mmCIF file of C-alpha atoms in Angstrom:
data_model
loop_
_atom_site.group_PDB
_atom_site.id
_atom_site.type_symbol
_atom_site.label_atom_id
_atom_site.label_comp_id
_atom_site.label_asym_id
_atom_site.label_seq_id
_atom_site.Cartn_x
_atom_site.Cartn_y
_atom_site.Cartn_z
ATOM 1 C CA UNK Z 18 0.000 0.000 0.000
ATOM 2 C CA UNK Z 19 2.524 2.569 0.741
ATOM 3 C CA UNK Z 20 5.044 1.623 -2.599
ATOM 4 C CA UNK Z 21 1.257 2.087 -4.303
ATOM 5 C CA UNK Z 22 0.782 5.733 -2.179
ATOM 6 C CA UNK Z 23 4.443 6.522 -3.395
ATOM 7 C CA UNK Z 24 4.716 5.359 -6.683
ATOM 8 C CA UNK Z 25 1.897 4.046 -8.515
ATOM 9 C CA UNK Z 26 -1.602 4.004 -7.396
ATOM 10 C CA UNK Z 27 -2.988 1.830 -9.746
ATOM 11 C CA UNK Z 28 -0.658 -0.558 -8.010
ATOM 12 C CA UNK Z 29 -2.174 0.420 -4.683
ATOM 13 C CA UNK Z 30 -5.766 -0.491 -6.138
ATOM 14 C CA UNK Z 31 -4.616 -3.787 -7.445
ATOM 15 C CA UNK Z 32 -3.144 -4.915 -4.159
ATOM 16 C CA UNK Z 33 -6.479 -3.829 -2.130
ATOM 17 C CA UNK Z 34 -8.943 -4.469 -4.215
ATOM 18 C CA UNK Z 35 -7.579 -7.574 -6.976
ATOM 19 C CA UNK Z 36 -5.162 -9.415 -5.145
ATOM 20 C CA UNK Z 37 -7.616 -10.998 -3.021
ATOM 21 C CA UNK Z 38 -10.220 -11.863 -5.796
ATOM 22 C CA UNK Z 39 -7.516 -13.289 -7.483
ATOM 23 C CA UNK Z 40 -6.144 -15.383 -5.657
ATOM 24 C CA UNK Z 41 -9.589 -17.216 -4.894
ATOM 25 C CA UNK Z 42 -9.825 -16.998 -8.656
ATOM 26 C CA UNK Z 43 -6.315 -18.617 -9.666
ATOM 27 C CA UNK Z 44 -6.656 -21.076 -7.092
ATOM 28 C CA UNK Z 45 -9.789 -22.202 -8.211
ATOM 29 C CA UNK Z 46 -8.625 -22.455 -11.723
ATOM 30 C CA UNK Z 47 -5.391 -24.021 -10.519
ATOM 31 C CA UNK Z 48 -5.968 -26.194 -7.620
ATOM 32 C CA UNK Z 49 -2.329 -27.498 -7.404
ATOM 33 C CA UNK Z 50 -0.386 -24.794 -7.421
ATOM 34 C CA UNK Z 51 -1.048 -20.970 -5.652
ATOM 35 C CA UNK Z 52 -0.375 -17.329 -6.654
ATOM 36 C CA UNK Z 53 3.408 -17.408 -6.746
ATOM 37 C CA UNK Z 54 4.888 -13.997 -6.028
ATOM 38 C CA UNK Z 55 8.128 -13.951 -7.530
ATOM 39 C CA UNK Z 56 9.231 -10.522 -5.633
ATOM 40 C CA UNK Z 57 7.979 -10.651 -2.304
ATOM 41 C CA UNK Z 58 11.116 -10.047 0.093
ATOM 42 C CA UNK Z 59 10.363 -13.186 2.603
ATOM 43 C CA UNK Z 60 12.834 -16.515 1.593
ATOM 44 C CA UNK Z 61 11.466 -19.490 0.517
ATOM 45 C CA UNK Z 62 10.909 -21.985 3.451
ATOM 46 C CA UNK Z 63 13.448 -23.741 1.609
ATOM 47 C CA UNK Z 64 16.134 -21.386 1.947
ATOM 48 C CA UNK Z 65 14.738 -20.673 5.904
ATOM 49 C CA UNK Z 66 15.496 -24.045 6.734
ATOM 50 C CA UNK Z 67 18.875 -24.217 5.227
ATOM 51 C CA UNK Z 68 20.011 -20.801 6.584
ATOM 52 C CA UNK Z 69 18.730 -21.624 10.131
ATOM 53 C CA UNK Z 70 20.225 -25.100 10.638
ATOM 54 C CA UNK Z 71 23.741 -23.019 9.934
ATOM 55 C CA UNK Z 72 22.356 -19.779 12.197
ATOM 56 C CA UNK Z 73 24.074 -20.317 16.231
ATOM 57 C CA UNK Z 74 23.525 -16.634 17.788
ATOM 58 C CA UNK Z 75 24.859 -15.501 20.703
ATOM 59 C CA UNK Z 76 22.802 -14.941 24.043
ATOM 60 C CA UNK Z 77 24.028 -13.312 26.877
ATOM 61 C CA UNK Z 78 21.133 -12.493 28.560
ATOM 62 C CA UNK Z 79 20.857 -9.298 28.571
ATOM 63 C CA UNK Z 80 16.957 -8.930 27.329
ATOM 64 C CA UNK Z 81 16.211 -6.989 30.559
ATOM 65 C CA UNK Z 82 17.984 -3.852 30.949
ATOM 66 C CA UNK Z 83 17.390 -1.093 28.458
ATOM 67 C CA UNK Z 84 19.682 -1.095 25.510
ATOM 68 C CA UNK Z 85 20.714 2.013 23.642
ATOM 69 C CA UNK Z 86 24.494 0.857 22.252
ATOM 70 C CA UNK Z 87 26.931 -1.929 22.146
ATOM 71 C CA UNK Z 88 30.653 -1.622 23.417
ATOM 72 C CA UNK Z 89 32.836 0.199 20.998
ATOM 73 C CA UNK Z 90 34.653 -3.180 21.186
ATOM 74 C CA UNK Z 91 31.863 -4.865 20.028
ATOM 75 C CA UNK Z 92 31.232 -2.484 17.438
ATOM 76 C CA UNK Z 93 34.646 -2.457 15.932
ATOM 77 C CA UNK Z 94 34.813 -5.836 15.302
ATOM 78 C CA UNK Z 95 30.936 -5.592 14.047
ATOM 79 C CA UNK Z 96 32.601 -3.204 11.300
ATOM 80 C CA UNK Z 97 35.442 -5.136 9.922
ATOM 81 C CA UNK Z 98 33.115 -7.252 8.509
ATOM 82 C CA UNK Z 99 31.820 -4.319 6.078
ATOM 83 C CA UNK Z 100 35.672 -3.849 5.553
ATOM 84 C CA UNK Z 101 35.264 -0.251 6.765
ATOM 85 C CA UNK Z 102 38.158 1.515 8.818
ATOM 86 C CA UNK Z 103 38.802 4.143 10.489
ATOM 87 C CA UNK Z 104 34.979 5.290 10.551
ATOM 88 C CA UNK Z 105 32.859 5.870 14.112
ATOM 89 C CA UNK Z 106 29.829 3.768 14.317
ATOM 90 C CA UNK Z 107 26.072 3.946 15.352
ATOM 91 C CA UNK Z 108 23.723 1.137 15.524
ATOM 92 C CA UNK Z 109 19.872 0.890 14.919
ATOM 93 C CA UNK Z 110 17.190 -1.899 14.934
ATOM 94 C CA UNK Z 111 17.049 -1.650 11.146
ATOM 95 C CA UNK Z 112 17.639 0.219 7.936
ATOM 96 C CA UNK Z 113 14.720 1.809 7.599
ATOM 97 C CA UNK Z 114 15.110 3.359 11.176
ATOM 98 C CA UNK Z 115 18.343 4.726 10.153
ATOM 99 C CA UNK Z 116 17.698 6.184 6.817
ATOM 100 C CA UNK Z 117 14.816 8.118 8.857
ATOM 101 C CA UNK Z 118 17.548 9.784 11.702
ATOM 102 C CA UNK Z 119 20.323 10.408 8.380
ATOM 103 C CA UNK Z 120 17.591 11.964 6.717
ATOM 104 C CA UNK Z 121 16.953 14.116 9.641
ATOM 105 C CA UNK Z 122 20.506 14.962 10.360
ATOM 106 C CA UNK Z 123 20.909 16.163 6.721
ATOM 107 C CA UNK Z 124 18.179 18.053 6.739
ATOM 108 C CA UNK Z 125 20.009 20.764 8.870
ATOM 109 C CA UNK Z 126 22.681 21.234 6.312
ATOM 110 C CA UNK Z 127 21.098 20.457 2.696
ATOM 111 C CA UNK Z 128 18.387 21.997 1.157
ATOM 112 C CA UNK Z 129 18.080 20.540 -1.940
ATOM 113 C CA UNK Z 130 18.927 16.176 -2.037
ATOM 114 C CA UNK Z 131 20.077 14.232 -5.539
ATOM 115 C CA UNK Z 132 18.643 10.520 -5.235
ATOM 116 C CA UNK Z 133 20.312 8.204 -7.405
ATOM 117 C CA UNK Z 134 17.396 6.015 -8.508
ATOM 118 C CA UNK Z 135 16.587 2.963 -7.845
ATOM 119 C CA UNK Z 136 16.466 3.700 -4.963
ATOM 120 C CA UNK Z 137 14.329 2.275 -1.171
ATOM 121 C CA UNK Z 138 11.249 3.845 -1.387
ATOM 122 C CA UNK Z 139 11.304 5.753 1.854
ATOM 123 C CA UNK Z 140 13.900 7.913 0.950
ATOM 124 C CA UNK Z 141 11.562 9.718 -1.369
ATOM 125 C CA UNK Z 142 8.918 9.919 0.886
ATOM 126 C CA UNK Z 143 10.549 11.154 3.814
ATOM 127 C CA UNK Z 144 13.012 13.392 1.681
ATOM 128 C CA UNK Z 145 9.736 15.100 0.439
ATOM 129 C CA UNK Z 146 7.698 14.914 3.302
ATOM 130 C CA UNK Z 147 10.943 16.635 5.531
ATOM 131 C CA UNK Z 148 11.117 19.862 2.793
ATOM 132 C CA UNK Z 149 13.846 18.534 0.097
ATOM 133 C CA UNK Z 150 13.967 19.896 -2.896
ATOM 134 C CA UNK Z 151 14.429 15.933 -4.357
ATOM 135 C CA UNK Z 152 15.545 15.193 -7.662
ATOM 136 C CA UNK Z 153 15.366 11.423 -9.195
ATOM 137 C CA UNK Z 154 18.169 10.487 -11.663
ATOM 138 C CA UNK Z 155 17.735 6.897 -12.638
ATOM 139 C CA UNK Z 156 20.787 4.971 -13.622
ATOM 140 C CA UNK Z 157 20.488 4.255 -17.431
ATOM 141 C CA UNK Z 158 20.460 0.242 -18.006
ATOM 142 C CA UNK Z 159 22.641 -1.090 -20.961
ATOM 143 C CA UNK Z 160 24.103 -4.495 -22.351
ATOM 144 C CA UNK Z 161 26.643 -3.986 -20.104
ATOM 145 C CA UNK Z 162 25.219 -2.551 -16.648
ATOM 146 C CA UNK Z 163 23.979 0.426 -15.802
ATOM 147 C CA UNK Z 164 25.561 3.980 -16.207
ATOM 148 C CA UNK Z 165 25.217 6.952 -14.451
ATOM 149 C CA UNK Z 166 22.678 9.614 -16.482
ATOM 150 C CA UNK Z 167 23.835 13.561 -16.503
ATOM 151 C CA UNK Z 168 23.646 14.735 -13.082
ATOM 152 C CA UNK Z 169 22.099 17.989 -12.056
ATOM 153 C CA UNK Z 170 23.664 19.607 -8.903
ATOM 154 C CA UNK Z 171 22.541 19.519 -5.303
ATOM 155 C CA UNK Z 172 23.233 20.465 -1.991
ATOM 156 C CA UNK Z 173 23.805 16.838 -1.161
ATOM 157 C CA UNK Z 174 23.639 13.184 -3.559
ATOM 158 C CA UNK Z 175 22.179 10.058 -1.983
ATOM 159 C CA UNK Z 176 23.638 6.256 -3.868
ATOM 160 C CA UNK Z 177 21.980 2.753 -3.004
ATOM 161 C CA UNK Z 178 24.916 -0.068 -3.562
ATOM 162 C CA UNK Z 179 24.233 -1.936 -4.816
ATOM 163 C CA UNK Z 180 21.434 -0.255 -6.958
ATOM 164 C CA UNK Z 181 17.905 -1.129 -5.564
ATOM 165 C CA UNK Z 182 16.622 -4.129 -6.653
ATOM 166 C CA UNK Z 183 19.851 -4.999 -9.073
ATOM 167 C CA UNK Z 184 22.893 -6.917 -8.809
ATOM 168 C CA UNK Z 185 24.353 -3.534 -9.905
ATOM 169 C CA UNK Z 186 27.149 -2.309 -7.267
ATOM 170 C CA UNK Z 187 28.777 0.796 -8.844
ATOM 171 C CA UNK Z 188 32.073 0.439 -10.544
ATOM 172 C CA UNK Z 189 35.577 2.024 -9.639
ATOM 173 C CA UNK Z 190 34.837 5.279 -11.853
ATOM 174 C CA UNK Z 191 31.162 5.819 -10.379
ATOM 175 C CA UNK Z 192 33.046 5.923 -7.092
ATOM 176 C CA UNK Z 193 35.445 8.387 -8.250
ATOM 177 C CA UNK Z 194 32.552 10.761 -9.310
ATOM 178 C CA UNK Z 195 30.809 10.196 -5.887
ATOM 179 C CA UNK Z 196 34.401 11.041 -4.053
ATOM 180 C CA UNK Z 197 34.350 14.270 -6.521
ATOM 181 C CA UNK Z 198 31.125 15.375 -4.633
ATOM 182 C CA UNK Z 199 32.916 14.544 -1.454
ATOM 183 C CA UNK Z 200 35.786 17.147 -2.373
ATOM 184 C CA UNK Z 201 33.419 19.660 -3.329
ATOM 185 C CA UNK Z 202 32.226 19.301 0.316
ATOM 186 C CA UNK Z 203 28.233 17.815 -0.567
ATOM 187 C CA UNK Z 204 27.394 14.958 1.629
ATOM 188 C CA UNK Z 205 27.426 11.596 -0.390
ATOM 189 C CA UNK Z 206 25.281 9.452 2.030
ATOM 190 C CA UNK Z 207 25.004 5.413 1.076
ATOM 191 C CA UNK Z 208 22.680 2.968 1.505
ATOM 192 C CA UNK Z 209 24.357 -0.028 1.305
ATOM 193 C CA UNK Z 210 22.331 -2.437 3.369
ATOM 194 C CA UNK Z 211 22.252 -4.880 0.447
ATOM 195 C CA UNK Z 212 25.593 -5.148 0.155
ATOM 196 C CA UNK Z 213 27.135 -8.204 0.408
ATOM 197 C CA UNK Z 214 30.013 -7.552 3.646
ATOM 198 C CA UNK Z 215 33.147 -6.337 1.855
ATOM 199 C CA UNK Z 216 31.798 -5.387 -1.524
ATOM 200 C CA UNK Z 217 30.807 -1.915 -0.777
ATOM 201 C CA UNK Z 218 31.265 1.877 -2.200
ATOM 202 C CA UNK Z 219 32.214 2.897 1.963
ATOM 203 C CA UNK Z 220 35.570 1.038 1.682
ATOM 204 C CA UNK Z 221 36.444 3.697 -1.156
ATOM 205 C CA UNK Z 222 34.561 6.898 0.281
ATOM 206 C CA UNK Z 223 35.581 6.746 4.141
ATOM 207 C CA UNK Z 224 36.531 8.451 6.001
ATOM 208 C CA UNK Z 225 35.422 11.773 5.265
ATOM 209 C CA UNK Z 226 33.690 14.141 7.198
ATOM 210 C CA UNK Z 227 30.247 14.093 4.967
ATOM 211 C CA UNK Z 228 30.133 10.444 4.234
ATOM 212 C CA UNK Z 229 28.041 8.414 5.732
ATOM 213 C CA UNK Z 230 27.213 4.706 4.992
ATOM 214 C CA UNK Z 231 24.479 2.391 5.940
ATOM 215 C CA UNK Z 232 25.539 -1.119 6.730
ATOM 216 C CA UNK Z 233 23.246 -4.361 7.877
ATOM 217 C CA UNK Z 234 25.741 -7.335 7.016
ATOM 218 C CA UNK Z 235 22.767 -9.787 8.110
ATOM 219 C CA UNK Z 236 20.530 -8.503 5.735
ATOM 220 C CA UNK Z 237 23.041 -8.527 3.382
ATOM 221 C CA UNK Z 238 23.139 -12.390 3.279
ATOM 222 C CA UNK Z 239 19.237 -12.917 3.833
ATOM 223 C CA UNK Z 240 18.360 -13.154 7.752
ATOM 224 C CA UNK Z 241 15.927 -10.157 8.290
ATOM 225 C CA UNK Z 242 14.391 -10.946 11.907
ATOM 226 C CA UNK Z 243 18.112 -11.021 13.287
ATOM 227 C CA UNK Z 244 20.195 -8.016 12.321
ATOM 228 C CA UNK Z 245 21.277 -4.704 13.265
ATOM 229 C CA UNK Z 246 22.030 -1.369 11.200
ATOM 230 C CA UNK Z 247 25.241 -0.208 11.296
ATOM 231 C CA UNK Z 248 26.037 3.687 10.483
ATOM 232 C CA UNK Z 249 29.384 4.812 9.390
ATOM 233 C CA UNK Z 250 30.368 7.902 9.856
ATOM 234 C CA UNK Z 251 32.916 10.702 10.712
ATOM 235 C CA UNK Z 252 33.518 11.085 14.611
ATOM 236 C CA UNK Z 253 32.831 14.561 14.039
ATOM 237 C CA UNK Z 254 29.075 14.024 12.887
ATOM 238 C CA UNK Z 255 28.474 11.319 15.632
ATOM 239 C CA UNK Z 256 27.470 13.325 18.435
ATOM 240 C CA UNK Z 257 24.994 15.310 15.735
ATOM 241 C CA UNK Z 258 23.234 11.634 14.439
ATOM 242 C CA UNK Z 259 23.015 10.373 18.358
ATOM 243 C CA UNK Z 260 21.257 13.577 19.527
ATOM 244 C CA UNK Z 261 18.870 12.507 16.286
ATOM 245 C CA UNK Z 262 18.349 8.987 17.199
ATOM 246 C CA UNK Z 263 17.842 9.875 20.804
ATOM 247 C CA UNK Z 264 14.551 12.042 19.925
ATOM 248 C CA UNK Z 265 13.629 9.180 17.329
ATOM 249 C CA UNK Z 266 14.873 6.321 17.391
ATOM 250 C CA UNK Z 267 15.478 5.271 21.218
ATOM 251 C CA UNK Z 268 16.730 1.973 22.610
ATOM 252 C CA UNK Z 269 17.631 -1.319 20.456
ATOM 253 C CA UNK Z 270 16.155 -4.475 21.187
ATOM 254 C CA UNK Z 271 17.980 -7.293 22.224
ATOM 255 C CA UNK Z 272 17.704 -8.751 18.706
ATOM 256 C CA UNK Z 273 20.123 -5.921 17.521
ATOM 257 C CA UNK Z 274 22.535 -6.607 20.537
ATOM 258 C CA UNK Z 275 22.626 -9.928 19.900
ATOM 259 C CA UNK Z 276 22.933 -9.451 15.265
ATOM 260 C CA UNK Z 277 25.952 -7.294 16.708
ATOM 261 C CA UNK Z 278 27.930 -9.592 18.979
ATOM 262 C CA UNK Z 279 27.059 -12.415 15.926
ATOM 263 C CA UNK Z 280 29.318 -10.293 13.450
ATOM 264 C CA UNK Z 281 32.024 -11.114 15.558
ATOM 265 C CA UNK Z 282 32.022 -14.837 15.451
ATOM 266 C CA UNK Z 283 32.703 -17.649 12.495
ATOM 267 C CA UNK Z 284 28.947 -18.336 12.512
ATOM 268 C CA UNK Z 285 28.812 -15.069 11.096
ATOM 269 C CA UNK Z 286 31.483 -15.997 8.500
ATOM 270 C CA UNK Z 287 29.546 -19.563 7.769
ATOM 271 C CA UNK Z 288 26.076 -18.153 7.397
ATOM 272 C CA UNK Z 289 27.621 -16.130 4.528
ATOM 273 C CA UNK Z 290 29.091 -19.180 3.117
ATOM 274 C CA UNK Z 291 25.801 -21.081 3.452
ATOM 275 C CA UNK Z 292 24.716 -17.601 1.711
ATOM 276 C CA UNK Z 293 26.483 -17.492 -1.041
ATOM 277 C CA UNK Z 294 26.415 -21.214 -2.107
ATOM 278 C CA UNK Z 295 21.991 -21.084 -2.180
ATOM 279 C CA UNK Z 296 22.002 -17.526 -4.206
ATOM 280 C CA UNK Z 297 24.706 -18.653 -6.750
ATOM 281 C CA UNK Z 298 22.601 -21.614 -7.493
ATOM 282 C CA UNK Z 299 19.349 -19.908 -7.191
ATOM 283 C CA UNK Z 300 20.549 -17.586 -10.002
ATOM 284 C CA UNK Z 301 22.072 -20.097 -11.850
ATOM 285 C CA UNK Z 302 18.408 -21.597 -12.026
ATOM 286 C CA UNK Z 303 16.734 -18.784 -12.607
ATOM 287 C CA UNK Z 304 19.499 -17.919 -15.577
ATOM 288 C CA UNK Z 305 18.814 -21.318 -16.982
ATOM 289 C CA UNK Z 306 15.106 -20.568 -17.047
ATOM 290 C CA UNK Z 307 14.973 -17.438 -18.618
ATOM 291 C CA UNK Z 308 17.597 -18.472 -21.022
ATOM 292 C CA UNK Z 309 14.509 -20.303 -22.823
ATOM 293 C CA UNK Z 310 12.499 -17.010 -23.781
ATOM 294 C CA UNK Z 311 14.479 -14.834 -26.746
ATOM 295 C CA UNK Z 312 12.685 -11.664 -24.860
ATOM 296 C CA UNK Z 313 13.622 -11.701 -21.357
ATOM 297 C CA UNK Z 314 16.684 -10.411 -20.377
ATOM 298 C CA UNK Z 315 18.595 -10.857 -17.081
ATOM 299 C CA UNK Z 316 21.121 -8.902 -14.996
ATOM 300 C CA UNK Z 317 24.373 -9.866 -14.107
ATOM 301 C CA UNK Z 318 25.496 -11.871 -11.089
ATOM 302 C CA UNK Z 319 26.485 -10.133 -8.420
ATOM 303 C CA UNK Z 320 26.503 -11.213 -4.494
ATOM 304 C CA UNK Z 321 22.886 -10.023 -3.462
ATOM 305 C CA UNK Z 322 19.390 -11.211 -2.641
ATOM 306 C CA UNK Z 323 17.627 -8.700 -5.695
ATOM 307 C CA UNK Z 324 17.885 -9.278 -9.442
ATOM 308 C CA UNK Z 325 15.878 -7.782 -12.132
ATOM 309 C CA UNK Z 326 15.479 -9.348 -15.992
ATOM 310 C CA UNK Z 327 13.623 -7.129 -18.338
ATOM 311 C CA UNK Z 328 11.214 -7.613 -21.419
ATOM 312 C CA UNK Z 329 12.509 -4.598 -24.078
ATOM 313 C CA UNK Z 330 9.519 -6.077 -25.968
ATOM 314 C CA UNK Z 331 6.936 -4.792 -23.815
ATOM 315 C CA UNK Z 332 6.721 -1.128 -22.690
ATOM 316 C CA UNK Z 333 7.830 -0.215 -19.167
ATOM 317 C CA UNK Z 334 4.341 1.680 -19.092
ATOM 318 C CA UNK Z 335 2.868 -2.038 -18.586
ATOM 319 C CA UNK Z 336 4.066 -1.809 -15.268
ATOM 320 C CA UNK Z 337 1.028 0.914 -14.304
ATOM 321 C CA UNK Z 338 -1.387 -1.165 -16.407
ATOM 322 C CA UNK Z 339 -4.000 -3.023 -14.166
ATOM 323 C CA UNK Z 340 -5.749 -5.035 -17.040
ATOM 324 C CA UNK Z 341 -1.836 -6.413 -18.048
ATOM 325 C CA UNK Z 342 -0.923 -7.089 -14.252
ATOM 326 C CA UNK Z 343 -4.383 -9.197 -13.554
ATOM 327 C CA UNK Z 344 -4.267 -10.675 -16.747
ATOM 328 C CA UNK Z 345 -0.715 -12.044 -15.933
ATOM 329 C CA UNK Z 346 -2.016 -13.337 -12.429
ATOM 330 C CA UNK Z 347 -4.668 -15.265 -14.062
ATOM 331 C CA UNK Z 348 -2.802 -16.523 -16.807
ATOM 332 C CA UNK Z 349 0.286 -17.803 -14.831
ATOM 333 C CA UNK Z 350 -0.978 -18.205 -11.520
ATOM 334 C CA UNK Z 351 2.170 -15.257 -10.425
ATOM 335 C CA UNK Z 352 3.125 -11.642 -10.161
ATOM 336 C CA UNK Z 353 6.257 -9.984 -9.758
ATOM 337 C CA UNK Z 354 6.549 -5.976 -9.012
ATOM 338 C CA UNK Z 355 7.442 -4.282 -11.990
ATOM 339 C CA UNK Z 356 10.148 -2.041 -12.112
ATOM 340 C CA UNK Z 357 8.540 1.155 -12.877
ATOM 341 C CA UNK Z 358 7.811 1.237 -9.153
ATOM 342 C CA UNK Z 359 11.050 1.243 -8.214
ATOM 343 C CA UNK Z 360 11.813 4.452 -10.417
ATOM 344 C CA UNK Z 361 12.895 2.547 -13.410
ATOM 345 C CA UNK Z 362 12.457 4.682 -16.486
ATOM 346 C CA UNK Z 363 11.008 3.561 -19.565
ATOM 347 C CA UNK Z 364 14.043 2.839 -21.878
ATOM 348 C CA UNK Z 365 14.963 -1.069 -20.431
ATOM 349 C CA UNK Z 366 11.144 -1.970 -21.253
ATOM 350 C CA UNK Z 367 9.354 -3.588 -18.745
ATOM 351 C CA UNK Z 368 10.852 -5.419 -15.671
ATOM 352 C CA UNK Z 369 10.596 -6.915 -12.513
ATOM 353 C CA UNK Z 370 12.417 -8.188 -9.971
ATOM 354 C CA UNK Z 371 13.517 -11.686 -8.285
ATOM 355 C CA UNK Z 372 14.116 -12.533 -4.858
ATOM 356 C CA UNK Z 373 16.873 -15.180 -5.774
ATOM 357 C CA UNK Z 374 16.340 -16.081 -1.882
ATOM 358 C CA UNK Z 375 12.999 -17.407 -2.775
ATOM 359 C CA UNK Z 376 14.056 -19.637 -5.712
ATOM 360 C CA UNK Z 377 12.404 -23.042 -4.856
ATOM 361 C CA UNK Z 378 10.909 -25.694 -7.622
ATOM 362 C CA UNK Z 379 7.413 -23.383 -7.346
ATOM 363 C CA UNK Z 380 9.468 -20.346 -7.704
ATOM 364 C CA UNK Z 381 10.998 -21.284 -11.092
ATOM 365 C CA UNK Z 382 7.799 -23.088 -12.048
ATOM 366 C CA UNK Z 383 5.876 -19.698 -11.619
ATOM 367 C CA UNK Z 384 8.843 -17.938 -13.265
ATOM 368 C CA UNK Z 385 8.089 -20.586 -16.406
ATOM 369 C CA UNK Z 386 5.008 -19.386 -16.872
ATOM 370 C CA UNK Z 387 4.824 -15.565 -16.365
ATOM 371 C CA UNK Z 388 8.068 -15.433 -18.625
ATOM 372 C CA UNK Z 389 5.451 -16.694 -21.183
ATOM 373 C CA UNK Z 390 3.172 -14.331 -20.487
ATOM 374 C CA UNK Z 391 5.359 -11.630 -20.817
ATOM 375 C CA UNK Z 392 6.752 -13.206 -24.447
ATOM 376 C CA UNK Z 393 2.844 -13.501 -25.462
ATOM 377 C CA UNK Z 394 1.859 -10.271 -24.220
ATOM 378 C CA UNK Z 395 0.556 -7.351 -26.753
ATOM 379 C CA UNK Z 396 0.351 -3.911 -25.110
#
């Protein structure tokens, strides 16, 4: 409902009003197999059960007390996973917490903010709704990745590595021209919670004093309910973000505490092995699938949970189009969120994305048949 209140409300309407109706529909029509959502951000169960028999957290019960920050100790050690030195560090309950306080803080120094699109939804909406002046520039895709369009100026530029919904991370002479905004003195502020630990734009861009990065290693490598947010960031802006997070963000639970001391340990270090083993197979599946349609075009592999294929054969406007997104729910018993509400623009045609954390026998069953949809569609 609120990507629909953002972005597209014909998207809103479907979800509220359609998706129930169809899914009594399609599983009427199709009584083995459900509505297959081939974007939703939850794992398959398949995927759950591998990643928790590898999962050992820490517990030092401490679940009592309130809990506002770890030991710097602790949150060292938490860092050298991301492969960023030299940086202070802040912790939240989760990305979307943090991006919230950063947005705050750089409201009281930038006027006017740059968003690099794709790009988490909620930076839009609480750029806008805190008195930005916010531009969208949405990365260009091409046979070989995506490039950066002409960029207007700003007060302040903010990335997501890698790219929202893509296994794009940005490449050694992107970085460069985010470290020239740096030296012009305009905050460059990172989202990089997707980021598989160690593959991120931070380890270029820190330290500086208007850098900040957004880190949640656990995320990165597909356990959501146990992670923590970790913020990067100049000792010199830290007291300035923790007067922010006192007034809105407040203690951490003991889930946090606990996604921080797990950083620390080889668990940590073996979950991301287990990690990396299920999503390069998953894509290699989902590569072999869409290999058998001449329209449907995939990114890249890269180390993260998001990929995006594209149909150039059917217009990126399809994406807003009810009567094309109901039809494909009834015709191939799936759905996938199309990547104009993400802030694609309309020269890649239309795409979606995959959660490659998801990939199960339904998953590429589903994928089967809404890939030949999207080859037999006429819009």
């Amino acid at each position: 409902r609120i990507i629909g209140d953002y972005r597209l409300p014909t998207i809103r309407r479907l979800i509220e009003k359609y998706y129930p109706k169809l899914v009594e529909e399609v599983s009427a029509a199709y009584k083995d197999r459900a509505l297959v959502n081939l974007s939703h951000w939850d794992p398959s169960s398949e995927f759950a059960s591998v990643m928790a028999s590898t999962l050992r957290p820490p517990d030092d019960g401490s679940a009592i007390p309130y809990l506002y920050s770890p030991g710097d100790a602790d949150l060292s050690l938490a860092m050298e996973v991301t492969g960023i030195r030299r940086s202070s560090v802040i912790t939240t309950a989760s990305t979307t917490a943090s991006i919230a306080a950063v947005l705050f803080w750089l409201a009281t120094r930038a006027r006017s903010l740059l968003v690099v699109a794709p790009s988490y939804f909620t930076v839009g909406l609480l750029a806008e709704a805190l008195g930005f002046d916010v531009t969208f520039a949405t990365l260009r895709r091409t046979q070989s990745g995506y490039e950066l369009p002409d960029l207007p100026d700003a007060d302040a530029i903010w990335i997501t590595n890698p790219t929202y919904c893509t296994t794009h991370y940005f490449s050694d002479e992107q970085l460069r021209f985010f470290r020239s905004w740096l030296e012009r003195q305009r905050p460059v502020i990172a989202d990089e919670a997707m980021a598989f630990p160690g593959t991120n734009a931070g380890s270029y861009l820190a330290p500086h004093r208007l850098f900040i990065g957004m880190y949640s290693p656990h995320k990165a490598i597909g356990i959501n309910g146990l992670k923590c947010s970790l913020i990067a960031c100049d000792e010199t802006v830290r007291p300035e973000l923790l007067e922010v997070f006192d007034a809105f963000v407040g203690g951490l639970p003991i889930s946090t505490m606990t996604a921080v001391a797990h950083l620390a340990t080889p668990n940590f270090r073996k979950c991301s092995e287990t990690y990396v083993k299920y999503v390069s197979r998953a894509y290699e599946r989902v590569s072999e699938a869409v290999r058998q349609y001449d329209h449907v075009e995939l990114d890249r592999f890269a180390l993260t949970s998001f990929v995006s294929a594209f149909v150039p054969t059917v217009p990126a406007s399809a994406g807003s189009d009810r009567t094309f997104l109901v039809a494909g729910c009834e015709r191939a018993s799936a759905i996938a969120f199309p990547a104009t509400i993400h802030g694609y623009g309309p020269e890649a045609g239309f795409g979606f994305r995959l959660n490659l954390t998801a990939v199960d026998d339904k998953f590429i069953a589903a994928l089967h048949r809404w890939c030949q949809y999207l080859e037999q569609a006429k819009c």
